[in-house]
PDB file of C-alpha atoms in Angstrom:
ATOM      1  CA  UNK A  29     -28.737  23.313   3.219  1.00 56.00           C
ATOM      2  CA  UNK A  30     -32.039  23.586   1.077  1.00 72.00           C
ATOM      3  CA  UNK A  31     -32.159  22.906  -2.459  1.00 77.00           C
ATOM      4  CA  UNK A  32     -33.371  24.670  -5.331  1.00 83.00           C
ATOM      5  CA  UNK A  33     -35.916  23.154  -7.455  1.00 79.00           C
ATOM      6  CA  UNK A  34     -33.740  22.519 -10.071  1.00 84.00           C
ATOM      7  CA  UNK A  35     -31.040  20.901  -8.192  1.00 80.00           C
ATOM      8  CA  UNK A  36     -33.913  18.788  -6.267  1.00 87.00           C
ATOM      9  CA  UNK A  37     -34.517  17.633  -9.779  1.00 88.00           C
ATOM     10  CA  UNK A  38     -30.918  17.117 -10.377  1.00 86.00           C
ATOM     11  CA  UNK A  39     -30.381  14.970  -6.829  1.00 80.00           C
ATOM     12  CA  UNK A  40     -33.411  12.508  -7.510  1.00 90.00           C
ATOM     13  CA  UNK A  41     -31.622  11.709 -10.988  1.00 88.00           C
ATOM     14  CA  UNK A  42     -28.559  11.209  -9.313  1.00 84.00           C
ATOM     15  CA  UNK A  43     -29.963   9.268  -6.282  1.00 88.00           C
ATOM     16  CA  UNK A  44     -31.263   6.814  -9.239  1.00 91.00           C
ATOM     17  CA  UNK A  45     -28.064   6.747 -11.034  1.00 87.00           C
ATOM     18  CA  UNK A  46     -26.481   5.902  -8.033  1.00 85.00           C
ATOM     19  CA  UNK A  47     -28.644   3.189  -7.036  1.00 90.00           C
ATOM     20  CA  UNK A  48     -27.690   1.683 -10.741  1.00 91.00           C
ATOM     21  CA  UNK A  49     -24.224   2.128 -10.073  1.00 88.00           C
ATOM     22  CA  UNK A  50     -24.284   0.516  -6.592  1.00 90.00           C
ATOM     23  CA  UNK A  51     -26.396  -2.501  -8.135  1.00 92.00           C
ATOM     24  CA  UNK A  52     -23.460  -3.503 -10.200  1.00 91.00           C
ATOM     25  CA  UNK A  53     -20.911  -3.882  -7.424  1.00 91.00           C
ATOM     26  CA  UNK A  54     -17.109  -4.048  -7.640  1.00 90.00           C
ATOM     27  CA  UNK A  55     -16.907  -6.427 -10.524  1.00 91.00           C
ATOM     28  CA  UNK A  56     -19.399  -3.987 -12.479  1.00 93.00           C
ATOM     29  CA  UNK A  57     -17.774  -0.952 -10.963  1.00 92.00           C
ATOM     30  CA  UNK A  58     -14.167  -1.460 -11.808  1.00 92.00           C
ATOM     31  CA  UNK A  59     -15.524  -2.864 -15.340  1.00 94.00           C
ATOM     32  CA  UNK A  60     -16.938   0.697 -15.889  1.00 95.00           C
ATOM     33  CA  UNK A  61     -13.792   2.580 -14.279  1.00 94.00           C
ATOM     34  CA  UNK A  62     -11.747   0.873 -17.187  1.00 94.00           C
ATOM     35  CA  UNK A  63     -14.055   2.003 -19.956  1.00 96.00           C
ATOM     36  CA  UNK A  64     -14.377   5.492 -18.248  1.00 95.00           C
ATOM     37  CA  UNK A  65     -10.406   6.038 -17.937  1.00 95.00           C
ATOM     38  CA  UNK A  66      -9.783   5.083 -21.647  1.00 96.00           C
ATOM     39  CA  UNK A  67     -12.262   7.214 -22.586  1.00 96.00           C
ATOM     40  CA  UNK A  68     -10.971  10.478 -20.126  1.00 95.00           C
ATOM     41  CA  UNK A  69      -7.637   9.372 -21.500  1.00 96.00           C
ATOM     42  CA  UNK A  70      -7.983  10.067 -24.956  1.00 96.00           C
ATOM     43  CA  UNK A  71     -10.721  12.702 -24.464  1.00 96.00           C
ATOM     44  CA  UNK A  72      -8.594  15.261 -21.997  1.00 95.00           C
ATOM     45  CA  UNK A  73      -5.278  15.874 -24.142  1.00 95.00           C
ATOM     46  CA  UNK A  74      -4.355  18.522 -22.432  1.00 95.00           C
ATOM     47  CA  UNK A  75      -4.510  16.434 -19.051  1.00 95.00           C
ATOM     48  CA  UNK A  76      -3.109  13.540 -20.529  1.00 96.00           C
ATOM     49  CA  UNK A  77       0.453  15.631 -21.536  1.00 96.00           C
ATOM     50  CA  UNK A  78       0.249  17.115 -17.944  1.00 96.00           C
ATOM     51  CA  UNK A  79      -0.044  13.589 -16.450  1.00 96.00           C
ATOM     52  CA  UNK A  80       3.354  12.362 -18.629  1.00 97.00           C
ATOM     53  CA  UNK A  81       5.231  15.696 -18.092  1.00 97.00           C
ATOM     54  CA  UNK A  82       4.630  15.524 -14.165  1.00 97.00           C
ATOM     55  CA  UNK A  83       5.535  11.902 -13.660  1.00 97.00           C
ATOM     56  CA  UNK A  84       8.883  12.067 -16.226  1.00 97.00           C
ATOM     57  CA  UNK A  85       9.967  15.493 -14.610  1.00 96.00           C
ATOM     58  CA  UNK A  86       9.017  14.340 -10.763  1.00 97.00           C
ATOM     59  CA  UNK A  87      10.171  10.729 -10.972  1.00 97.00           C
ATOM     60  CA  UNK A  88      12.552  10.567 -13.300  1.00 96.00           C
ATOM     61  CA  UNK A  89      11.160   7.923 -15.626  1.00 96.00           C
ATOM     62  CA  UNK A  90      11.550   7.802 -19.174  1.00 96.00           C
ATOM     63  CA  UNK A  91       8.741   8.865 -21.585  1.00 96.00           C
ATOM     64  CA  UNK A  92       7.801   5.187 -22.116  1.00 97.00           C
ATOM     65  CA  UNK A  93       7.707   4.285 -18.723  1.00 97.00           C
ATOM     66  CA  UNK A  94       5.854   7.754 -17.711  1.00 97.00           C
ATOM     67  CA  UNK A  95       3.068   6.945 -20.310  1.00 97.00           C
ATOM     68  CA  UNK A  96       2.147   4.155 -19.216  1.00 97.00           C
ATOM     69  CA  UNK A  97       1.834   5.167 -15.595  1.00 97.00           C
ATOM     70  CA  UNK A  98      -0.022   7.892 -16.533  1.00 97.00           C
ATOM     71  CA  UNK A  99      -2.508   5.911 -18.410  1.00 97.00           C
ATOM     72  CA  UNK A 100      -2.630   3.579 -15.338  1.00 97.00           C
ATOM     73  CA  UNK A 101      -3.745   6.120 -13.066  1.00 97.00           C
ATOM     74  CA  UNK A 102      -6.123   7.846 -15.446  1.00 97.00           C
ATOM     75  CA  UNK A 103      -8.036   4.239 -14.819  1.00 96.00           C
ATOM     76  CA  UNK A 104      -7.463   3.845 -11.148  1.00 95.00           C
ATOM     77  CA  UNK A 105      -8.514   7.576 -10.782  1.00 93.00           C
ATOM     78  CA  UNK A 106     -11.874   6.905 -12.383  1.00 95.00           C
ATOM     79  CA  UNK A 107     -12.294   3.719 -10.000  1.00 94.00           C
ATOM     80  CA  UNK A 108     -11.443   5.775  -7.312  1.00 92.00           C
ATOM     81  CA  UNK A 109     -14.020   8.835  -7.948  1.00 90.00           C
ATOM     82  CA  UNK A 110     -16.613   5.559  -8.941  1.00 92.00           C
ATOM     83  CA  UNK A 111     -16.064   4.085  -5.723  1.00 90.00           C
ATOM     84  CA  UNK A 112     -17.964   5.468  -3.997  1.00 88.00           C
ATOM     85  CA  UNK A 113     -20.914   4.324  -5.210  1.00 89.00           C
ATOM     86  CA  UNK A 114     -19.112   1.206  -3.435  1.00 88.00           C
ATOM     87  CA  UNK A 115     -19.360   2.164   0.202  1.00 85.00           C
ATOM     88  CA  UNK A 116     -23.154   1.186   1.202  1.00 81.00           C
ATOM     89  CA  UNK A 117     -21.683  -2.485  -0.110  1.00 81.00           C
ATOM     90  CA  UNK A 118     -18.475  -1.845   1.966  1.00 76.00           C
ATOM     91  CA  UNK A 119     -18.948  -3.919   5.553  1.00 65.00           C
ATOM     92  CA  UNK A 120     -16.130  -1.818   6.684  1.00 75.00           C
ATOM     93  CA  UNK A 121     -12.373  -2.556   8.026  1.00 78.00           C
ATOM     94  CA  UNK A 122     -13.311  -6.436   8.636  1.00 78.00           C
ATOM     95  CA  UNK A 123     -14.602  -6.879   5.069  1.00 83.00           C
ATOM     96  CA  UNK A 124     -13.253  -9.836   3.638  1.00 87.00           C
ATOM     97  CA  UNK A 125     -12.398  -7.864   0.582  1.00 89.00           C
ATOM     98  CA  UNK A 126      -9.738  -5.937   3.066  1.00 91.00           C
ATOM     99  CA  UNK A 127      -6.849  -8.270   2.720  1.00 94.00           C
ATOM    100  CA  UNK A 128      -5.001  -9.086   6.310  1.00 93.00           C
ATOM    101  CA  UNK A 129      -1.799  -7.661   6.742  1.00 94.00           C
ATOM    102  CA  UNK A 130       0.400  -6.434   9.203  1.00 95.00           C
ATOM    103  CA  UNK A 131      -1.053  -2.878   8.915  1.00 94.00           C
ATOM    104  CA  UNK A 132      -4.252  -3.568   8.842  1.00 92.00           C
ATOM    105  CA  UNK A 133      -3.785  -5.111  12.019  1.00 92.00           C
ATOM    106  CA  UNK A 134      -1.677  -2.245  14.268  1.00 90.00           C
ATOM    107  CA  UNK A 135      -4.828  -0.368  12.602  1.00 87.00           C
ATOM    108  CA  UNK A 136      -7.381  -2.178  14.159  1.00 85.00           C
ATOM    109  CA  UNK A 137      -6.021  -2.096  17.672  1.00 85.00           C
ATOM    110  CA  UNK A 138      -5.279   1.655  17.123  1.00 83.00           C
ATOM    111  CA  UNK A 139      -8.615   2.160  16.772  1.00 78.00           C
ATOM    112  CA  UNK A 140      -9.714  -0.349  19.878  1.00 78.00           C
ATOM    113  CA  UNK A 141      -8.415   1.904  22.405  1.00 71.00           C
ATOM    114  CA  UNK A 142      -9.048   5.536  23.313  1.00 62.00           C
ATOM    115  CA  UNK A 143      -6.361   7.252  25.094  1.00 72.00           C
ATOM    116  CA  UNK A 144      -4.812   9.537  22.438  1.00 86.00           C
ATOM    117  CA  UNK A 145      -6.145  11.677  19.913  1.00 92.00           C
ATOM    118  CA  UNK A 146      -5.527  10.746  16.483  1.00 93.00           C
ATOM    119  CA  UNK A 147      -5.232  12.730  12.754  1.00 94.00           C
ATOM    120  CA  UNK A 148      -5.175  10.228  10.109  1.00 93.00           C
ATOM    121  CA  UNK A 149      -3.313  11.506   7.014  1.00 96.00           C
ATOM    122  CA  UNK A 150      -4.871  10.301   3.783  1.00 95.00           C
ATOM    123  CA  UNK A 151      -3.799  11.013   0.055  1.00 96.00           C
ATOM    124  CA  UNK A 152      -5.337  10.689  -3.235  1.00 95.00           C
ATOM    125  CA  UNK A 153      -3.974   7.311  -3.583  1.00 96.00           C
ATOM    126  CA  UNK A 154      -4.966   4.069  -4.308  1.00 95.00           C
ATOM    127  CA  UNK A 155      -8.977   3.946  -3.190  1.00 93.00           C
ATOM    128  CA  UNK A 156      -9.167   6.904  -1.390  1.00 91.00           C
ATOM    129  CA  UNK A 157     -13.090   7.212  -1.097  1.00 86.00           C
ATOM    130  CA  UNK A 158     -13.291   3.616   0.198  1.00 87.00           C
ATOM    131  CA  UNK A 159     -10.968   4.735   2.746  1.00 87.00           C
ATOM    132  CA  UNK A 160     -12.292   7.842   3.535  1.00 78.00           C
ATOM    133  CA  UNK A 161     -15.926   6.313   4.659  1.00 76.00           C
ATOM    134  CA  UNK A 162     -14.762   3.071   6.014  1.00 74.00           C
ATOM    135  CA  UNK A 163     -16.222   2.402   9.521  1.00 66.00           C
ATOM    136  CA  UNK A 164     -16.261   0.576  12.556  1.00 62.00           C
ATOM    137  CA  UNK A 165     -17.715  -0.021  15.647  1.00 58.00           C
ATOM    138  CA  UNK A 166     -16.238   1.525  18.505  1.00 59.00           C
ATOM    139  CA  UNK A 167     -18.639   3.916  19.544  1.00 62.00           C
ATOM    140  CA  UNK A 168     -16.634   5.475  22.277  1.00 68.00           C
ATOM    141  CA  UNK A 169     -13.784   6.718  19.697  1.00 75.00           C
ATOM    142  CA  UNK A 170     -15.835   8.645  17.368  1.00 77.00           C
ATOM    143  CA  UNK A 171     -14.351   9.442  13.524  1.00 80.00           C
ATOM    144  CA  UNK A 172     -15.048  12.348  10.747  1.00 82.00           C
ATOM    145  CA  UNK A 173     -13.513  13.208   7.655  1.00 82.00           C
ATOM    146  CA  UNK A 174     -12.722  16.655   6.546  1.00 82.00           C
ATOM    147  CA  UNK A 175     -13.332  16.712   3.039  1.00 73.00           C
ATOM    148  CA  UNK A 176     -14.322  19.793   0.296  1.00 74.00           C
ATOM    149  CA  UNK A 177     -17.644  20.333  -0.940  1.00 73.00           C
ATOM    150  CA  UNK A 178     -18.881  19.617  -4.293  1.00 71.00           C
ATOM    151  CA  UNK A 179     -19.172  23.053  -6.471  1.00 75.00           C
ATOM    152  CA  UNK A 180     -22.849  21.674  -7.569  1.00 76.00           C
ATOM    153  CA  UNK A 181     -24.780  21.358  -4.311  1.00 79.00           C
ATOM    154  CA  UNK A 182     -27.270  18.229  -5.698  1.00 78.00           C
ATOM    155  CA  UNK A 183     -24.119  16.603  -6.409  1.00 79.00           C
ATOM    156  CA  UNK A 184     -22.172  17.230  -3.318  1.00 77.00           C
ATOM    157  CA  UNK A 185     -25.740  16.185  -1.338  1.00 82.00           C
ATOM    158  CA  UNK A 186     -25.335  13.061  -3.206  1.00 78.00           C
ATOM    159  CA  UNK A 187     -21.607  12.251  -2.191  1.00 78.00           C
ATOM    160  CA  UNK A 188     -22.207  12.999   1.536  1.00 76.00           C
ATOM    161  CA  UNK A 189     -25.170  10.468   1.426  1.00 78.00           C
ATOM    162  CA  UNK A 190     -22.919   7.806   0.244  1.00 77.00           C
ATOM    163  CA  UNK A 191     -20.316   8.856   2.381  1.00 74.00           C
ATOM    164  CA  UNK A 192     -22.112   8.547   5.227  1.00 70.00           C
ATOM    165  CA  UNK A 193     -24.033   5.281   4.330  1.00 64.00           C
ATOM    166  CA  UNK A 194     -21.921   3.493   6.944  1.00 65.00           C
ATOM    167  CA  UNK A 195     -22.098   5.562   9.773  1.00 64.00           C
ATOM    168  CA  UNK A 196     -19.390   7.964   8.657  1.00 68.00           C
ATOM    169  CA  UNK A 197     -19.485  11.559   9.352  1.00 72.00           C
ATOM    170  CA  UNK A 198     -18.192  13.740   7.082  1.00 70.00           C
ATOM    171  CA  UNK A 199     -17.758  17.932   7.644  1.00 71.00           C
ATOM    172  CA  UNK A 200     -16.604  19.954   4.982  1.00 69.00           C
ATOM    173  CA  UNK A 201     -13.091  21.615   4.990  1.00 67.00           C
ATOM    174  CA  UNK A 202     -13.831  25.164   5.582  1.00 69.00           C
ATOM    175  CA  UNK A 203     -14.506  26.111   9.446  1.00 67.00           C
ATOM    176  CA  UNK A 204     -14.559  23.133  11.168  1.00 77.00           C
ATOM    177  CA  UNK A 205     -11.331  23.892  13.266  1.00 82.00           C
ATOM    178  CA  UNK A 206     -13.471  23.877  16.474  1.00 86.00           C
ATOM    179  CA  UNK A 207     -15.356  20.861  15.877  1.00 86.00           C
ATOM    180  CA  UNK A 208     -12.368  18.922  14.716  1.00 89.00           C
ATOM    181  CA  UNK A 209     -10.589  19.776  17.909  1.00 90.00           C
ATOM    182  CA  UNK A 210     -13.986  18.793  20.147  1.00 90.00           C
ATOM    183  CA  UNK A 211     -13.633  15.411  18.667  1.00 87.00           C
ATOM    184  CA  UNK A 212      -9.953  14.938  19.283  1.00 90.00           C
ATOM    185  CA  UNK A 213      -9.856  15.931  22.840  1.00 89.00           C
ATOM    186  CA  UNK A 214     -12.282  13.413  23.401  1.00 87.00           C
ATOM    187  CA  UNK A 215      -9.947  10.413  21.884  1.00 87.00           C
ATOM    188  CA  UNK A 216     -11.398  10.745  18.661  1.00 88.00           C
ATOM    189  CA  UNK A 217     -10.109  10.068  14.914  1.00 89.00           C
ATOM    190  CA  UNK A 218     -10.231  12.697  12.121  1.00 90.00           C
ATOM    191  CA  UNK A 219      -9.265  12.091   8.672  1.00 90.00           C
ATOM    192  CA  UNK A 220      -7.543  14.303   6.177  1.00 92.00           C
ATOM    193  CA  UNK A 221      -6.459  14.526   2.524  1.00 93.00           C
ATOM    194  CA  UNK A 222      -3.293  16.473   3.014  1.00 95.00           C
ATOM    195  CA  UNK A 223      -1.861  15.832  -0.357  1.00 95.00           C
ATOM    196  CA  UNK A 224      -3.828  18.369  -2.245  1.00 93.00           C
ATOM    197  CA  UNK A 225      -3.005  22.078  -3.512  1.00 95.00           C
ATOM    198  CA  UNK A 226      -4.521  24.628  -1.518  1.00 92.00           C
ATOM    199  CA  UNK A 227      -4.158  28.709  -0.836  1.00 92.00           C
ATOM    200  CA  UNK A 228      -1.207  30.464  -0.149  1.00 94.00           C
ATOM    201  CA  UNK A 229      -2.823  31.878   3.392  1.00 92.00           C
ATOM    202  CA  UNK A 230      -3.108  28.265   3.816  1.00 92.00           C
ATOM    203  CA  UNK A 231       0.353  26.637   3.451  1.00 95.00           C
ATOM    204  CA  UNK A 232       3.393  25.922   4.009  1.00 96.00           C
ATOM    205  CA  UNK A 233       6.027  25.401   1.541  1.00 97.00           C
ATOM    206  CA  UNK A 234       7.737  21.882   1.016  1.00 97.00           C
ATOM    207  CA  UNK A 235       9.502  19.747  -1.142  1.00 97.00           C
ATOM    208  CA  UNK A 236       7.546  17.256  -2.823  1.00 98.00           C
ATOM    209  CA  UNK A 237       8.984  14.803  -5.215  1.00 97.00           C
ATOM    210  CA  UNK A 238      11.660  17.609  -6.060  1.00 96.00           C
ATOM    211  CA  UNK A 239       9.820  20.717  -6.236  1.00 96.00           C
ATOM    212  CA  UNK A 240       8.280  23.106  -3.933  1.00 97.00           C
ATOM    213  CA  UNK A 241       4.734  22.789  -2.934  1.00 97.00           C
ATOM    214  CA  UNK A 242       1.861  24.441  -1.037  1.00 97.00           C
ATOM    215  CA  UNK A 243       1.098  22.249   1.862  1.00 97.00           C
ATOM    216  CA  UNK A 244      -2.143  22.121   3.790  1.00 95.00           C
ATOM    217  CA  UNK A 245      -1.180  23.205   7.350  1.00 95.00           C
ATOM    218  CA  UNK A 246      -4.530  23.047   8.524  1.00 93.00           C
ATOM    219  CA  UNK A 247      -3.949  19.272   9.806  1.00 95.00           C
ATOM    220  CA  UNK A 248      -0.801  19.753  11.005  1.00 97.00           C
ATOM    221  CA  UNK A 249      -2.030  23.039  13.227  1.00 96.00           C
ATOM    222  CA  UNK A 250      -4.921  20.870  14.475  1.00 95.00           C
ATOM    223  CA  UNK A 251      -2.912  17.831  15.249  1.00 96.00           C
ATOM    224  CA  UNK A 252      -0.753  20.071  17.425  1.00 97.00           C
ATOM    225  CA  UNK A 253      -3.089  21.833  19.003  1.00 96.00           C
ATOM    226  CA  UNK A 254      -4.853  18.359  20.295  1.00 95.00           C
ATOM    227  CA  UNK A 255      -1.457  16.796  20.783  1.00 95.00           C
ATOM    228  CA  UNK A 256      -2.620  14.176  18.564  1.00 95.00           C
ATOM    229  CA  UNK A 257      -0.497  11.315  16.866  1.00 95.00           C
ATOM    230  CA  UNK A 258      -0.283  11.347  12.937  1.00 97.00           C
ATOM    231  CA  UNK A 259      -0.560   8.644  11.303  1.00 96.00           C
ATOM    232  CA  UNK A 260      -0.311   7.980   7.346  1.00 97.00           C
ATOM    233  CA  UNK A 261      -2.812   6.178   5.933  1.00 96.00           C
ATOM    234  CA  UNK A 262      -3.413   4.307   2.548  1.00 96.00           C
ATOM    235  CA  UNK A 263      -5.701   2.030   0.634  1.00 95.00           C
ATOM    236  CA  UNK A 264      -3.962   0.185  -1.759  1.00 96.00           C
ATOM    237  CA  UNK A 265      -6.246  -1.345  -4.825  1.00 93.00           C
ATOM    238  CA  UNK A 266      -5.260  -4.671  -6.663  1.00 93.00           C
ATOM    239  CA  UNK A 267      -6.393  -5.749  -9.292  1.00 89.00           C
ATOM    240  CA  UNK A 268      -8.607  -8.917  -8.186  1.00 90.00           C
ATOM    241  CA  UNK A 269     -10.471  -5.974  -6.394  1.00 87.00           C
ATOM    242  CA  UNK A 270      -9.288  -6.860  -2.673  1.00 92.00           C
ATOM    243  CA  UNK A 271      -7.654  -3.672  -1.282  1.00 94.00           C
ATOM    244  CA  UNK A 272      -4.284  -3.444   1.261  1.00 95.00           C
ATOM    245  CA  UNK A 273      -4.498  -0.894   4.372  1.00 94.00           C
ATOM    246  CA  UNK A 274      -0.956   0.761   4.289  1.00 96.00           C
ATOM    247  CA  UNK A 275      -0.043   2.475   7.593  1.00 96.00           C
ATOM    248  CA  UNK A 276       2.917   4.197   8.227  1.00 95.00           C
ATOM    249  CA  UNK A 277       4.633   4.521  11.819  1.00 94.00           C
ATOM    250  CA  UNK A 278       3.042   7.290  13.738  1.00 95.00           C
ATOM    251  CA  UNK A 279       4.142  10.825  14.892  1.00 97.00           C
ATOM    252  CA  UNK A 280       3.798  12.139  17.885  1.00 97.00           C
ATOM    253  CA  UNK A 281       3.442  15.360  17.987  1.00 97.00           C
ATOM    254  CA  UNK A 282       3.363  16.253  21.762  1.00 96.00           C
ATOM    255  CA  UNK A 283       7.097  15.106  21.702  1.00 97.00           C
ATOM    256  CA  UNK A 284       7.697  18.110  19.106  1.00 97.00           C
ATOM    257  CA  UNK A 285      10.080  20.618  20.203  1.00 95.00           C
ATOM    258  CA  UNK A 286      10.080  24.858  18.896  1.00 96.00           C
ATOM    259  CA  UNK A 287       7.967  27.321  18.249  1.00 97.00           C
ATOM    260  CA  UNK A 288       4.249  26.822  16.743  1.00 96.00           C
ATOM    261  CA  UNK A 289       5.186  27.363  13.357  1.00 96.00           C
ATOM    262  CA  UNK A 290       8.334  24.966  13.614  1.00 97.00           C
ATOM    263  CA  UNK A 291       6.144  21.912  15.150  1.00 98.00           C
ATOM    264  CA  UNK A 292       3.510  22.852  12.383  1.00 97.00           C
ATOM    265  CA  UNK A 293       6.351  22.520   9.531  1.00 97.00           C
ATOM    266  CA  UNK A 294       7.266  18.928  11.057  1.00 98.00           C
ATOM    267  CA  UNK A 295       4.146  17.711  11.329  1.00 98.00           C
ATOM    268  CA  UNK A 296       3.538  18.852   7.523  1.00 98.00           C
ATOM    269  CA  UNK A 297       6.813  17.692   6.369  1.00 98.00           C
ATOM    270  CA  UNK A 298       6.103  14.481   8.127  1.00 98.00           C
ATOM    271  CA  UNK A 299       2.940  13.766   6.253  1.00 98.00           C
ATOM    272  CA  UNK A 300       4.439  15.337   3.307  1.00 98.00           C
ATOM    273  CA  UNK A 301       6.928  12.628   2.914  1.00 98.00           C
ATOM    274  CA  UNK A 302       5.152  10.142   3.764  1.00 98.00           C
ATOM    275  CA  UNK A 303       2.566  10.402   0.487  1.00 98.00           C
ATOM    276  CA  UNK A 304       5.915  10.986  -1.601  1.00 98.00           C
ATOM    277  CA  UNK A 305       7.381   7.838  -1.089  1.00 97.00           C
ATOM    278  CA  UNK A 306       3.284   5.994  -2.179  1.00 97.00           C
ATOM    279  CA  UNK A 307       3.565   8.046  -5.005  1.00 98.00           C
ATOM    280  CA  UNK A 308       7.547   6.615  -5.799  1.00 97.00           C
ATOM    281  CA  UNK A 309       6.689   3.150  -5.104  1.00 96.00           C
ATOM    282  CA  UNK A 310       2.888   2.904  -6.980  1.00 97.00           C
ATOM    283  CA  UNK A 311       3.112   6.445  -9.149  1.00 97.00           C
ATOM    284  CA  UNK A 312       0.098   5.007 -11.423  1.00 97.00           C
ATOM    285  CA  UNK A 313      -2.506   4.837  -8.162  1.00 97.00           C
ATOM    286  CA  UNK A 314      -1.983   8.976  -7.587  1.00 97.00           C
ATOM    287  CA  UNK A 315      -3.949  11.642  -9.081  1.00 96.00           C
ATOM    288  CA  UNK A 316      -1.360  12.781 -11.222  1.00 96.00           C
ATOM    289  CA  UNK A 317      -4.385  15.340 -12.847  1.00 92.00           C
ATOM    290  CA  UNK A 318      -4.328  17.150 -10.259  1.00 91.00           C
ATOM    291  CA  UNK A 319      -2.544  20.577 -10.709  1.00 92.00           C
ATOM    292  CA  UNK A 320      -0.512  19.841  -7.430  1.00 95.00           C
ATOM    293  CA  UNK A 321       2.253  22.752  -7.450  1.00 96.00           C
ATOM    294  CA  UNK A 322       0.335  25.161  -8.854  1.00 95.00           C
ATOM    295  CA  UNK A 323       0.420  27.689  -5.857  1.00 96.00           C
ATOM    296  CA  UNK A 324       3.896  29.037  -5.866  1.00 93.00           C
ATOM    297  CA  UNK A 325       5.507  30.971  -2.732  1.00 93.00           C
ATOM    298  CA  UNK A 326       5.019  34.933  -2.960  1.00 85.00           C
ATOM    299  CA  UNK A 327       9.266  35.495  -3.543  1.00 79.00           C
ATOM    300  CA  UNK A 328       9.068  33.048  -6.343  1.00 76.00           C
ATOM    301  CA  UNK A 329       6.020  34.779  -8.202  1.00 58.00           C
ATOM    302  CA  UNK A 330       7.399  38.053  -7.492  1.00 47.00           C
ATOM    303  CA  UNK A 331      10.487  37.165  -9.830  1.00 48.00           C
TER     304      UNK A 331
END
């Protein structure tokens, strides 16, 4: 897509910010994320209250305990969204930085082998950019990420440059049905943030932590489609700035039984639940900004 002259102006600015930001490195980074989510704490009220009011109602904790977690993740939000700046420094899923676990392990010889299509289910949670343009080097299972476009083009130019400064291909969210389902009937990987709000036309309707919510089924529909295994998939941030790889057990979803639409619920449901119990057990690493049940289900508006 070709730029106007203003937002050419506006991407070499950025490119050079960038380049500052990527000098500093994760020390420098995560220095600056703390600054940043004071200040978006104290300057977005209105935010702020929604953050508290979400966690207390949705988790039960009490107005103490939900302030402080929502302070938390206005400062692990900013290091998420700054993160990015991160991934040209990121050697990818055998950087040291990427402690060794038990997950990190059934995730590298997931990706090793070929024979079954995979959706990876990611969530704004913990360092979600990080783990959205991670790479690695088995060329015969190729990997995208679905992700949404930036509403300022120089800006979203800018994001898919760092994105993809590892290799990664990213596509965005609208349209892409065909080529997502070319790359999984080839043994490929795609990647998916399924924990976000999206159109009605686009949902189905789940509980999540306690209250209905409008639930991407695009992944879901894709994954069974391909007959593709789901996996949840996390990247947990600590705070000597090393990083966990949280993967849940898989889902298969050619041993789903019913209708399209019923196998399309499960497979939603499935991922569905699996982000809710991240957000129970860390609630200050989610993006509790996020207006997450704002679409409601047309019987519910109509009352």
């Amino acid at each position: 897509m070709s730029l106007s002259f203003s937002h050419t102006i506006q991407l070499s600015a950025l490119r050079l910010l960038g380049k500052g930001f990527t000098a500093l490195g994760f020390a420098g980074i995560h220095r600056i994320a703390g600054v940043l989510g004071a200040v978006l704490w104290y300057c977005l009220p209105g935010r702020r209250r929604e953050a508290v009011q979400r966690i207390q109602e949705h988790l039960g904790l009490s107005r103490h305990e939900a302030v402080c977690a929502a302070r938390a993740s206005f400062t692990n939000n900013a290091m998420s969204f700054l993160e990015i700046f991160l991934v040209p420094k990121l050697l990818g899923v055998t950087d040291p930085r990427l402690r060794d676990n038990e997950d990190k392990e059934r995730f590298l010889r997931l990706i090793a082998g070929a024979e079954r299509p995979v959706i990876a289910a990611l969530a704004h949670f913990g360092s979600w950019e990080l783990l959205a343009s991670l790479k690695w080097e088995n060329k015969d299972r190729p990997l995208l990420t679905v992700v949404r476009q930036h509403k300022n083009p120089a800006m979203n130019t800018l994001i898919h440059e760092l994105r993809g400064a590892r290799g990664m291909t990213s596509l965005d969210h609208r349209n892409v049905s065909v080529s997502v389902l070319d790359l999984l009937r080839q043994g490929g990987v795609a990647a998916f943030l399924v924990d976000h709000n999206c159109r009605r036309r686009d949902a189905v309707f789940l509980p999540f932590l306690g209250k209905i919510a409008a639930v991407n089924k695009g992944p879901a529909l894709l994954a069974v489609r391909a007959k593709a295994i789901v996996y949840p998939l996390y990247l947990e941030r600590h705070e000597d700035q090393t990083y966990s790889m949280i993967m849940g057990q898989g889902l298969d979803t050619a041993e789903l039984d019913g209708s399209l639409s019923d196998r399309v619920s499960a497979v939603a449901e499935f991922y569905t639940k699996a982000v809710e119990e991240q957000v129970r057990r860390k609630p200050e690493q989610w993006f509790w900004m996020h207006r997450r049940w704002k679409t409601r289900p047309e019987d519910e508006e109509a009352r």
